[in-house]
XYZ file of C-alpha atoms in Angstrom:
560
model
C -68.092 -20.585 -80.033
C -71.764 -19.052 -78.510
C -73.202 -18.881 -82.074
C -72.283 -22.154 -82.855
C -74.118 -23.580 -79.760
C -77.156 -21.098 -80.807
C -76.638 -22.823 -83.877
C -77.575 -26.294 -82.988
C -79.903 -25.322 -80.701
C -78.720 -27.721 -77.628
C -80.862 -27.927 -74.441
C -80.278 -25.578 -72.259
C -79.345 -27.882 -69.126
C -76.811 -29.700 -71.723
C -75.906 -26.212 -73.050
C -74.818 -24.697 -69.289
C -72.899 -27.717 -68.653
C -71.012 -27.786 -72.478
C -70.162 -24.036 -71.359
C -68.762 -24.622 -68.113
C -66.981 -27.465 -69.439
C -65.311 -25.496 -72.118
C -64.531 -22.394 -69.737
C -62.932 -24.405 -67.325
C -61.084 -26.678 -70.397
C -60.167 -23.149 -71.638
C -58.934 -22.093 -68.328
C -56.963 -24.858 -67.307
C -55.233 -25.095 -70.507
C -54.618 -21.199 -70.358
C -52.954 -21.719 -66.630
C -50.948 -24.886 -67.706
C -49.406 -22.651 -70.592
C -48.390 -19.875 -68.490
C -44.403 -19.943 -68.099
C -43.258 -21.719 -65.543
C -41.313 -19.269 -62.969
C -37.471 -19.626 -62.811
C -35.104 -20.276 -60.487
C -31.629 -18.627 -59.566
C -28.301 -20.595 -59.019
C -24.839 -20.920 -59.665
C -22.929 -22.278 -62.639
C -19.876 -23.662 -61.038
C -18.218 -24.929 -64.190
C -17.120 -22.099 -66.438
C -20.233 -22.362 -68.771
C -22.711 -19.592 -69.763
C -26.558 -19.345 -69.498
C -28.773 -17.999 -71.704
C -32.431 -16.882 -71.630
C -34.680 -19.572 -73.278
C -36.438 -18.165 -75.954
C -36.911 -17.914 -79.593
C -33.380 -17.845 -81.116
C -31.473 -18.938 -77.661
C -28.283 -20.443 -78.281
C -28.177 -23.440 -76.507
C -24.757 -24.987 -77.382
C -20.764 -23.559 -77.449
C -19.310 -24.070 -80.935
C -22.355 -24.454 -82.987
C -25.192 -22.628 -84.909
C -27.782 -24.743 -83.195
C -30.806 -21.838 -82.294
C -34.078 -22.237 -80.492
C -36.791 -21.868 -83.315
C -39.982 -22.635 -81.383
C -40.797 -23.794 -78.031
C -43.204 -24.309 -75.448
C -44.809 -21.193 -73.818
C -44.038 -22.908 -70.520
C -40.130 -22.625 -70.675
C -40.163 -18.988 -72.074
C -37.970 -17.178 -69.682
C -36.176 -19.755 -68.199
C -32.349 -20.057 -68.063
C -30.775 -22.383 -69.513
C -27.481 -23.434 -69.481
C -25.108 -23.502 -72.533
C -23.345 -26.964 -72.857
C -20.257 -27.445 -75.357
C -21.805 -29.292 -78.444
C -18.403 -31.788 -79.608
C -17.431 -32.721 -75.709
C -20.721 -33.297 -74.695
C -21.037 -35.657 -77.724
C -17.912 -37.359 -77.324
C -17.482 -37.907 -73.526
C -14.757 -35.224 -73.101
C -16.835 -32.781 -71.528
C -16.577 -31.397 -67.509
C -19.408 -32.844 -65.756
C -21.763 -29.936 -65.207
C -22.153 -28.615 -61.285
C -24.677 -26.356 -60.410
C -25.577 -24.496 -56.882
C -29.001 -24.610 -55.729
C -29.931 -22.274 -52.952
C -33.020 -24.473 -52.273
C -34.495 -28.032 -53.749
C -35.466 -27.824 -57.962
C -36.423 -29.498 -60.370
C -34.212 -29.193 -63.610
C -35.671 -29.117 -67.206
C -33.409 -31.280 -69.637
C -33.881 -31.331 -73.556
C -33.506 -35.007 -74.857
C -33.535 -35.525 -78.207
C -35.399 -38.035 -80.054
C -32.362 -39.812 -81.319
C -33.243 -43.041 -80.818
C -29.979 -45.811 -80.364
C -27.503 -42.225 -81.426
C -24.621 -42.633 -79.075
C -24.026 -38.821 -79.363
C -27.375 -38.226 -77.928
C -28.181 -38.772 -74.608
C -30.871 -41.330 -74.255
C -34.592 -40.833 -72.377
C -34.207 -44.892 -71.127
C -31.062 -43.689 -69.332
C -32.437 -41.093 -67.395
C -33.012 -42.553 -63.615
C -35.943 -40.293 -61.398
C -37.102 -38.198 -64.012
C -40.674 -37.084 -65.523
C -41.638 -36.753 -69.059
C -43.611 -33.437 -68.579
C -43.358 -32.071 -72.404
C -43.658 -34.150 -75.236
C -42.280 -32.102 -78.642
C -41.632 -29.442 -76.451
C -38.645 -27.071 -78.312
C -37.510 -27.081 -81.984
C -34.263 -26.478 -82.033
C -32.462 -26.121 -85.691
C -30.729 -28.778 -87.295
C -31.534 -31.809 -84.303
C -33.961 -33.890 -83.663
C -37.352 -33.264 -81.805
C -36.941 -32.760 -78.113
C -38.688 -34.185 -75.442
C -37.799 -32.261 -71.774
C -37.542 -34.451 -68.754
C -37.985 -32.345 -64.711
C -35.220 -33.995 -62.511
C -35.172 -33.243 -59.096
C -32.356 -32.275 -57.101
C -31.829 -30.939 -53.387
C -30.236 -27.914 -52.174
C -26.652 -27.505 -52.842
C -23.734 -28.434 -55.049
C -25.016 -30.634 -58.224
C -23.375 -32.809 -60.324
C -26.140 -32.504 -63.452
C -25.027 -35.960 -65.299
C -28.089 -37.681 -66.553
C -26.595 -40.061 -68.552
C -23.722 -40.211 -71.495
C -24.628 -38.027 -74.790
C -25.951 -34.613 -75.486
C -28.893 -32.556 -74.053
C -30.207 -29.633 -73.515
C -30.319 -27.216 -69.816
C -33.480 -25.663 -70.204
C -33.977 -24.409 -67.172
C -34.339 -24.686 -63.564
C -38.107 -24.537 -61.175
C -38.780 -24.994 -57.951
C -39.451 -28.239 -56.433
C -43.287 -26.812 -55.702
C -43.725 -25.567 -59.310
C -46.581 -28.338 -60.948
C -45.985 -29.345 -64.310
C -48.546 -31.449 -65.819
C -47.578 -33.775 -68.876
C -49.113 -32.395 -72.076
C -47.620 -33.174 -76.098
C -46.389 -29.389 -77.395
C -46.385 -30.495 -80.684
C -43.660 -28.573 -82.183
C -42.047 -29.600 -85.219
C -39.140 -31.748 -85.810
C -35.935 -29.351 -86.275
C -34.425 -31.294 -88.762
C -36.675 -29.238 -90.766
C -34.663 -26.362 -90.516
C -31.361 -27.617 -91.785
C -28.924 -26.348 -93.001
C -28.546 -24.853 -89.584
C -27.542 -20.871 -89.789
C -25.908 -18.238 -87.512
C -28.808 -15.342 -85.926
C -26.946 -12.414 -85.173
C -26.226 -12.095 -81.128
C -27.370 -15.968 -80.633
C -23.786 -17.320 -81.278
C -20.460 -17.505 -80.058
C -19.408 -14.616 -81.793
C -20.093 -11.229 -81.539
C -23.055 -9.483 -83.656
C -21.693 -6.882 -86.375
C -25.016 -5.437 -85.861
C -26.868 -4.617 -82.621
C -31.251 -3.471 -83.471
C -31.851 -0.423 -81.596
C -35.225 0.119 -82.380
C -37.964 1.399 -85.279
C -41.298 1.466 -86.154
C -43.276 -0.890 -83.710
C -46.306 -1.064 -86.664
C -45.724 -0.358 -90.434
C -45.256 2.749 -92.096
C -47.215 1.713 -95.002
C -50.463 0.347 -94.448
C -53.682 -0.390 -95.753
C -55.950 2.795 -96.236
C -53.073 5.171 -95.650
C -52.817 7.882 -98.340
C -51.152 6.416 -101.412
C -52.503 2.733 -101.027
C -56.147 3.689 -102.574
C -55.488 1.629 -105.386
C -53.132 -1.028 -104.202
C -55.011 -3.418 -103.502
C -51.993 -6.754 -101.910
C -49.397 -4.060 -100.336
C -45.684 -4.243 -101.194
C -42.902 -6.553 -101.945
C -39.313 -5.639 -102.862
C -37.711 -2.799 -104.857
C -35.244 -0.048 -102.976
C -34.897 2.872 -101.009
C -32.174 5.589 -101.593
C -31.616 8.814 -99.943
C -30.741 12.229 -101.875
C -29.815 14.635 -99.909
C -32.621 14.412 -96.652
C -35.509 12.808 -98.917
C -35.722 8.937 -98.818
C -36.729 7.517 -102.142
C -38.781 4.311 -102.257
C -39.367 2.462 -105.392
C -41.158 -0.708 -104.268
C -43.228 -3.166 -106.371
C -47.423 -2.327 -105.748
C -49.320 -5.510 -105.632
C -52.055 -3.555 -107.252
C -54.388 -5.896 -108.774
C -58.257 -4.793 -109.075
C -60.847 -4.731 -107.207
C -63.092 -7.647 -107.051
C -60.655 -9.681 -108.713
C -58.833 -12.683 -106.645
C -56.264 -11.333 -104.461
C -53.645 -13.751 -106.925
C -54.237 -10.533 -109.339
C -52.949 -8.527 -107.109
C -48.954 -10.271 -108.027
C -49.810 -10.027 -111.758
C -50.937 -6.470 -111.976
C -48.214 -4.827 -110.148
C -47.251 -0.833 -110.493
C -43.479 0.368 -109.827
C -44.167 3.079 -107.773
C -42.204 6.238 -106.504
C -43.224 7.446 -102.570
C -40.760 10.150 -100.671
C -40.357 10.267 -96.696
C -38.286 12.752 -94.684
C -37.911 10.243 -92.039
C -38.360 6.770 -93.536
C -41.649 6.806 -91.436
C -44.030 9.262 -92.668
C -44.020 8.773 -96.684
C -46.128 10.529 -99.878
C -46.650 8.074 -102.667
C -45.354 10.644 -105.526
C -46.209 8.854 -109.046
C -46.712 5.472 -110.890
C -43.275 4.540 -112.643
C -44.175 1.367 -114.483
C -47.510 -0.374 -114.558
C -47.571 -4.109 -115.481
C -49.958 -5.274 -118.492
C -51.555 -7.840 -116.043
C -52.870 -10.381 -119.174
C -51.914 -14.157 -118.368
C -50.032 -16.024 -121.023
C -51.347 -18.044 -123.687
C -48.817 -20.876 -123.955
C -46.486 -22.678 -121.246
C -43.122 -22.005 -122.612
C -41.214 -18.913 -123.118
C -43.065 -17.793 -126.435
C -43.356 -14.342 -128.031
C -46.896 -14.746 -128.216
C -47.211 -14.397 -124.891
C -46.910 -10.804 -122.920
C -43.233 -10.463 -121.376
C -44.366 -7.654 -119.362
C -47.453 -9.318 -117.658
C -45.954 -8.471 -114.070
C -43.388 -6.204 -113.327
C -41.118 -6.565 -109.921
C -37.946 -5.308 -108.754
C -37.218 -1.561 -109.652
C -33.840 -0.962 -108.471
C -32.782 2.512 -109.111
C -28.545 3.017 -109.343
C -27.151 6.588 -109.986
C -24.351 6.602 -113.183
C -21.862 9.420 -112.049
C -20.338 8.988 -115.385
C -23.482 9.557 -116.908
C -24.964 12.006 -114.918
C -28.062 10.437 -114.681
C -30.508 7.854 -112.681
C -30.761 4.442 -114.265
C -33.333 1.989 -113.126
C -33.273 -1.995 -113.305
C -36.514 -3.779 -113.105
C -37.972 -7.486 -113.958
C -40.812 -8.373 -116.357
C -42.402 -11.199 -116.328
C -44.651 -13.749 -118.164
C -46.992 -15.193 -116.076
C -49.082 -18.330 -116.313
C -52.101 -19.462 -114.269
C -51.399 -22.756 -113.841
C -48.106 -24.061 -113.831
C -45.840 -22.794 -110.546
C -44.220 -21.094 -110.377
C -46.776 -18.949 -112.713
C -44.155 -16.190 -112.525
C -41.745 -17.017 -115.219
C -39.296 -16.606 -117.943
C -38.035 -13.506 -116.283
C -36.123 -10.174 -118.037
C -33.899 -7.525 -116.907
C -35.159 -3.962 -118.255
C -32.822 -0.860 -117.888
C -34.116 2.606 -118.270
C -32.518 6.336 -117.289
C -34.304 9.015 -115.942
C -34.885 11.839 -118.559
C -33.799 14.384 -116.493
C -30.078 14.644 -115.719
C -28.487 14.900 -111.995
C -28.930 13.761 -108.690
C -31.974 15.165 -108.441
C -33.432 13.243 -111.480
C -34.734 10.468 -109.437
C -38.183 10.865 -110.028
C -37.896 10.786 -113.615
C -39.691 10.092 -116.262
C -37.736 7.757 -117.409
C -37.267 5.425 -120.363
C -36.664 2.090 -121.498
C -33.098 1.229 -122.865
C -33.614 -2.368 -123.438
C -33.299 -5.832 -122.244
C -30.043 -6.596 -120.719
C -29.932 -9.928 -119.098
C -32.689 -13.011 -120.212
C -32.881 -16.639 -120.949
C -30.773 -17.713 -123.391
C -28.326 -19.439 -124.687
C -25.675 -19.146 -121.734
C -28.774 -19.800 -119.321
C -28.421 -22.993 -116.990
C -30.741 -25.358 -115.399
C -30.548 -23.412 -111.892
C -32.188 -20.555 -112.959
C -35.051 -22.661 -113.435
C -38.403 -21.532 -114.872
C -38.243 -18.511 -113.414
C -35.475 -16.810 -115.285
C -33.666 -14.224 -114.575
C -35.607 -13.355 -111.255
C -33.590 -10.200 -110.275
C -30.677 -8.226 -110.863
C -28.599 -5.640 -108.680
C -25.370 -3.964 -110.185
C -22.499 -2.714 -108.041
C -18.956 -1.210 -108.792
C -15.564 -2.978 -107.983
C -12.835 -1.362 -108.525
C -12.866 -0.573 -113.032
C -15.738 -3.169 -113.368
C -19.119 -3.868 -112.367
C -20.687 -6.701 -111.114
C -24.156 -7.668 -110.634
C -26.037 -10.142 -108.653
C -28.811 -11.968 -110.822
C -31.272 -14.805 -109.685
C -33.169 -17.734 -110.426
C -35.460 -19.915 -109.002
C -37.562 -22.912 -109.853
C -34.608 -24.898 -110.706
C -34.913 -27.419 -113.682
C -33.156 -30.577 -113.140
C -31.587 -30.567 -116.542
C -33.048 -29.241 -119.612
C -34.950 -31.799 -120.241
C -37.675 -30.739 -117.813
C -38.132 -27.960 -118.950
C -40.838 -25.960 -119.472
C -42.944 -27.447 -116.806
C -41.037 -29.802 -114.122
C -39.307 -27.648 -111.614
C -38.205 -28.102 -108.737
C -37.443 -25.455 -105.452
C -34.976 -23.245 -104.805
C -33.656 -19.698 -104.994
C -30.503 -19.143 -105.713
C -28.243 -16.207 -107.068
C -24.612 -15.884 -108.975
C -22.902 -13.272 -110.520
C -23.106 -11.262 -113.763
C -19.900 -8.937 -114.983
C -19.528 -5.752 -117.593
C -17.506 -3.154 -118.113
C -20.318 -0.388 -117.602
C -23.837 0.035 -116.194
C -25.076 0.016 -119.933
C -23.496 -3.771 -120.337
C -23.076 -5.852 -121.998
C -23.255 -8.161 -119.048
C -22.162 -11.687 -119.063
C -22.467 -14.143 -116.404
C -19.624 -14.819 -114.204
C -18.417 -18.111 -115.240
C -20.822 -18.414 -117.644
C -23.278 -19.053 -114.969
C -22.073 -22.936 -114.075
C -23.003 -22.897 -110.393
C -24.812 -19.948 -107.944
C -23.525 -18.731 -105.059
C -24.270 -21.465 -102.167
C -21.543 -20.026 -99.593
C -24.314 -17.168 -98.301
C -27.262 -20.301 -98.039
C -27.286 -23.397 -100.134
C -31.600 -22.840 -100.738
C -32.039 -19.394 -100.423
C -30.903 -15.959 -101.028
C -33.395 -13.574 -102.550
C -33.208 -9.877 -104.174
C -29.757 -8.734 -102.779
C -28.890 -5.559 -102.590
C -25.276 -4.693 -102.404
C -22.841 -1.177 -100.205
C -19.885 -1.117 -98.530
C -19.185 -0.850 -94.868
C -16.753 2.058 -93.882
C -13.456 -0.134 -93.765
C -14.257 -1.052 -97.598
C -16.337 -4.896 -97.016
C -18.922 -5.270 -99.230
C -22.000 -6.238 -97.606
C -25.200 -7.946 -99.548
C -28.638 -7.151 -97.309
C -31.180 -10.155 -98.812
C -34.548 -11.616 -98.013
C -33.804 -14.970 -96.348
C -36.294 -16.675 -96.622
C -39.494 -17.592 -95.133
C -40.854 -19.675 -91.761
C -44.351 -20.495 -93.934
C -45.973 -21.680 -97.214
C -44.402 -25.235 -96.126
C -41.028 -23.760 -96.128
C -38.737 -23.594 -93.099
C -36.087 -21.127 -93.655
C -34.732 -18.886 -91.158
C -37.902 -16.246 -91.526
C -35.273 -12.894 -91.242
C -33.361 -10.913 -93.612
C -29.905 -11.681 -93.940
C -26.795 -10.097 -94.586
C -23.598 -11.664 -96.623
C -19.941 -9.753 -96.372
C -17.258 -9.968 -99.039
C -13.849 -8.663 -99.398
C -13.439 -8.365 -102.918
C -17.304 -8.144 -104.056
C -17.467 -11.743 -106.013
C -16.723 -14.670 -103.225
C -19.429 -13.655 -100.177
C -19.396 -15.277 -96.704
C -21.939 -16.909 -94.681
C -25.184 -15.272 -94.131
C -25.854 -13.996 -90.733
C -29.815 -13.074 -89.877
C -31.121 -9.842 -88.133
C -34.164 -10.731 -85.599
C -35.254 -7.498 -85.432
C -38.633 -8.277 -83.463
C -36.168 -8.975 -80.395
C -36.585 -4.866 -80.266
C -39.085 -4.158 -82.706
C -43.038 -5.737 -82.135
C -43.931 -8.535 -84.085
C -46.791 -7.492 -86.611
C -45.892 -9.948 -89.016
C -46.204 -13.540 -89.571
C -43.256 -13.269 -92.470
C -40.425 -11.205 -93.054
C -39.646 -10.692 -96.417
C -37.207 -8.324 -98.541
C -34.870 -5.608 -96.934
C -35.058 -2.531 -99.429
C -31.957 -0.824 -98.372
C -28.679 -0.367 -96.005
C -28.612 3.495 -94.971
C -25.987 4.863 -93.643
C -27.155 8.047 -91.171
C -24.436 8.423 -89.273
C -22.564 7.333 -86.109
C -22.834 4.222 -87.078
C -26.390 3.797 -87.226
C -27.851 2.490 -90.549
C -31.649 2.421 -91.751
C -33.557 -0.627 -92.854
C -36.714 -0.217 -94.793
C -38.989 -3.780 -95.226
C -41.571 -5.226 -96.798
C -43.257 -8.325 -94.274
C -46.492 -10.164 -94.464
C -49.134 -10.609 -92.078
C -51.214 -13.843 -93.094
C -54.607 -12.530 -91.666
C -54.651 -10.354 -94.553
C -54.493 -9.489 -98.047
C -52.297 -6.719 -97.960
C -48.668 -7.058 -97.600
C -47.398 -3.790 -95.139
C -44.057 -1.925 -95.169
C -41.877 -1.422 -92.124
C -38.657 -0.102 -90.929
C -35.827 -0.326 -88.258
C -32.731 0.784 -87.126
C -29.190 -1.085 -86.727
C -25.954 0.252 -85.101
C -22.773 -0.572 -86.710
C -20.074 -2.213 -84.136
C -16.426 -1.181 -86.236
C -14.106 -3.846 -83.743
C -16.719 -6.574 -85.272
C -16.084 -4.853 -88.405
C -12.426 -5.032 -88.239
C -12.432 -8.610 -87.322
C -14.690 -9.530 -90.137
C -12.570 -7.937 -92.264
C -9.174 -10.144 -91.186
C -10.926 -13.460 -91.312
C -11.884 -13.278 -94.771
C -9.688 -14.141 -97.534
């Protein structure tokens, strides 16, 4: 800000008053951000508050979450209204206690002639004081009204339709008008269920981790990684943790793009999930760009190389790792494509094998003939195998989704989506499930990225996935996800761990979850790969979850 007025070289006089104009703009609009200080009272009716905050659950018998709001309401408490009765007129009118005169925050939705909605030309002695003040998933952009109201027993009935409590301030607390300009929640829709923001209870409760990464730029290991991490899996042997993520390697010099075309497999070791030792290089992509469009031979199938998932074969006696190649074009997005499953095995036998060497053993899933339209340009865009029962099943993506073949090679459109493969063995062949007709849109209808599949102690399968980011002009829920499944093909709806409720925020997006460790007691360890969009490269982080088994239990009996 001083350099630029250096810059232009103002007058002085004019200069002194541009600066005292601008501390005292600055200032005011720091003060008329600050939140606003709540006030106690007393829900008669037998409704329950909540904090309002990021993910606040603002309605009974919906998914409906806070994603953004106003720094002047953080803190507040709210009160949370039954969605359907509010919407249809069945609902008990709302009484609240005041111990002294307030002023209560209501939500109003920009519905404009919706007779679910309540509407803002129906609400008698109140102030517009925030304009696009909360985003709140799956409704419409909400505009909060202060109402006053004097000490004592309050019927809170604005008008007919739905709203939002957002909280309660004393009658002497100034609000000043000013247009938040948060986005429109519709956006975010499908809505989706953030574990402990709902009516039900959380199957998972964060307890804590790393409040920075554990991999970071200039840390031993990272010398020649130039964009960080993304993806791949951890496993534990015995008390070493095993991380095999993809290197966003790249050169130095070159664009920071390079960085997701020449891409290394790598193989780091931790005795604590925190402290880790990058041990060797297991793959290293070509990095050369292709020289056609479409999915042609003459192009390099191993350009970029993602997605090492390593899977022990008891049977075998023996480590066997699943990765993706790709070719990868400089124009046309996604310029990722055409992607193929690799398997290798470690040449050394045993458990303790997992370091390798290892060797190819071929392609075994690709575009091709049983291929459909969903999987889009991308291809086959990842692949995790996992035993039920005498066969094996394995979750492969796609993404980029043509329309029909007929757009193909270059017309996609978005999505990421994921379905089922089946074989008899780890080796294959593997076929897909169905012969691939439709993915799997009960976890998320757009997204559902590099799953990675265990089993709780009562026997559910559970699917840990990245779900998809708040960013890049996307607006997705911006946590990893979990799915459960009884049998290990039909999966429920995802639920979303917001981990920075107990963990600081150091990124901007989450990405993928690299594994579901069980340590004991019910606690479990999450390693993660997030981004931070000030820079170039992409950290790695890590948390802890505790298990709750009567959540368990009840998850278990409600599916089919």
């Amino acid at each position: 800000m001083f350099s630029r007025i250096k810059k232009y070289h103002f007058n002085p006089l004019i200069t002194t008053s541009v600066l005292l104009f601008l501390i005292c703009f600055q200032f005011s609009a720091k003060a008329q951000n600050t939140a606003w200080k709540p006030v106690s009272f007393e829900v008669i009716n037998d409704y329950k508050t909540f904090t309002t905050t990021q993910y606040a659950h603002i309605f009974s018998g919906s998914k409906h979450n806070i994603v953004k709001l106003a720094p002047e309401l953080k803190g507040l408490t709210g009160v949370e209204l039954p969605l359907d009765k509010y919407k249809n007129g069945t609902n008990t009118p709302l009484q609240l206690k005041f111990k002294e005169p307030v002023q209560v925050l209501i939500g109003v939705f920009q519905e404009t002639d919706n007779k679910e909605f309540l509407q803002s030309n129906a609400i008698e002695n109140g102030n517009l004081i925030l304009k696009n003040g909360v985003t709140i998933t799956g409704l419409a952009p909400v505009n909060v009204y202060a109402i006053a109201y004097p000490k004592g027993t309050q019927t809170i009935n604005p008008g007919k339709g739905l709203f939002a409590i957002l909280g309660v301030v004393k009658t002497s607390q100034k609000l000043e008008f000013r247009n938040a300009e948060l986005p429109d929640g519709k956006l975010w829709n499908p809505t989706y269920i953030v574990e402990g923001f709902s009516d039900e209870k959380p199957l998972f409760e964060i307890i804590g981790g790393e409040n920075k990464a554990v991999i970071d730029e200039g840390m031993p290991g990272t010398e020649d990684i130039q964009g960080g991490f993304e993806g791949g899996r951890v496993v534990k042997v015995d008390d070493t943790y095993h991380m095999f993520p993809t290197e966003r390697a790249g050169e130095k010099g070159v664009d920071y793009y390079y960085d997701r075309v020449k891409t290394k497999i790598g193989h780091w070791t931790s005795k604590d999930a925190i402290h880790w030792k990058r041990e060797s290089t297991i793959y290293q992509a070509s990095g050369v760009y292709a020289v056609t469009e479409d999915d042609n031979p003459m192009n390099d199938r191993r350009s970029a190389i993602w997605s090492y998932m390593p899977v022990f074969n008891e049977k075998a006696n023996k480590w066997y790792g699943y990765y993706l190649a790709y070719t990868v074009h400089k124009e046309i997005e996604p310029n990722h494509s055409f992607g193929r499953i690799w398997r290798c095995e470690s040449t050394v036998d045993g458990i303790n094998g997992i370091g390798g060497p290892y060797k190819d053993m071929g392609i075994v899933m690709e575009p091709g003939l049983d291929s459909q339209p969903w999987e889009g340009r991308q291809g086959v865009a990842s692949f995790f195998p996992y035993k039920v029962g005498d066969k094996y099943f394995g979750f492969y993506s796609g993404a980029y989704p043509f329309s029909s073949w007929a757009d193909y090679p270059k017309k996609s459109g978005k999505g990421w989506f994921v379905a089922l493969a089946e074989s008899n063995s780890l080796e294959g062949p593997w076929k897909r499930l169905n012969k691939g007709l439709e993915p799997i849109k009960t976890i998320h209808p757009q997204f559902v990225e590099n799953p990675i599949v265990s089993q709780l102690p009562n026997g559910l399968y559970i699917a840990i996935f990245d779900g998809g980011p708040e960013g890049w002009g996307h607006h997705l829920p911006n946590m990893m996800g979990y799915s459960l499944s009884k049998d290990g093909i039909n999966w429920g709806e995802a639920r979303y761990l917001p981990i920075e409720t107990k963990v600081d925020k150091w990124w901007d997006i989450m990405r993928t979850p690299l594994c579901l460790i069980p340590e004991g007691n019910d606690v479990y360890t999450i390693v993660y790969n997030a981004i931070d969009l000030k820079r170039r490269f992409h950290p790695t982080g890590m948390v802890k979850i505790k298990l709750n088994k009567d959540v368990m239990e009840s998850r278990l009996k409600e599916l089919k």
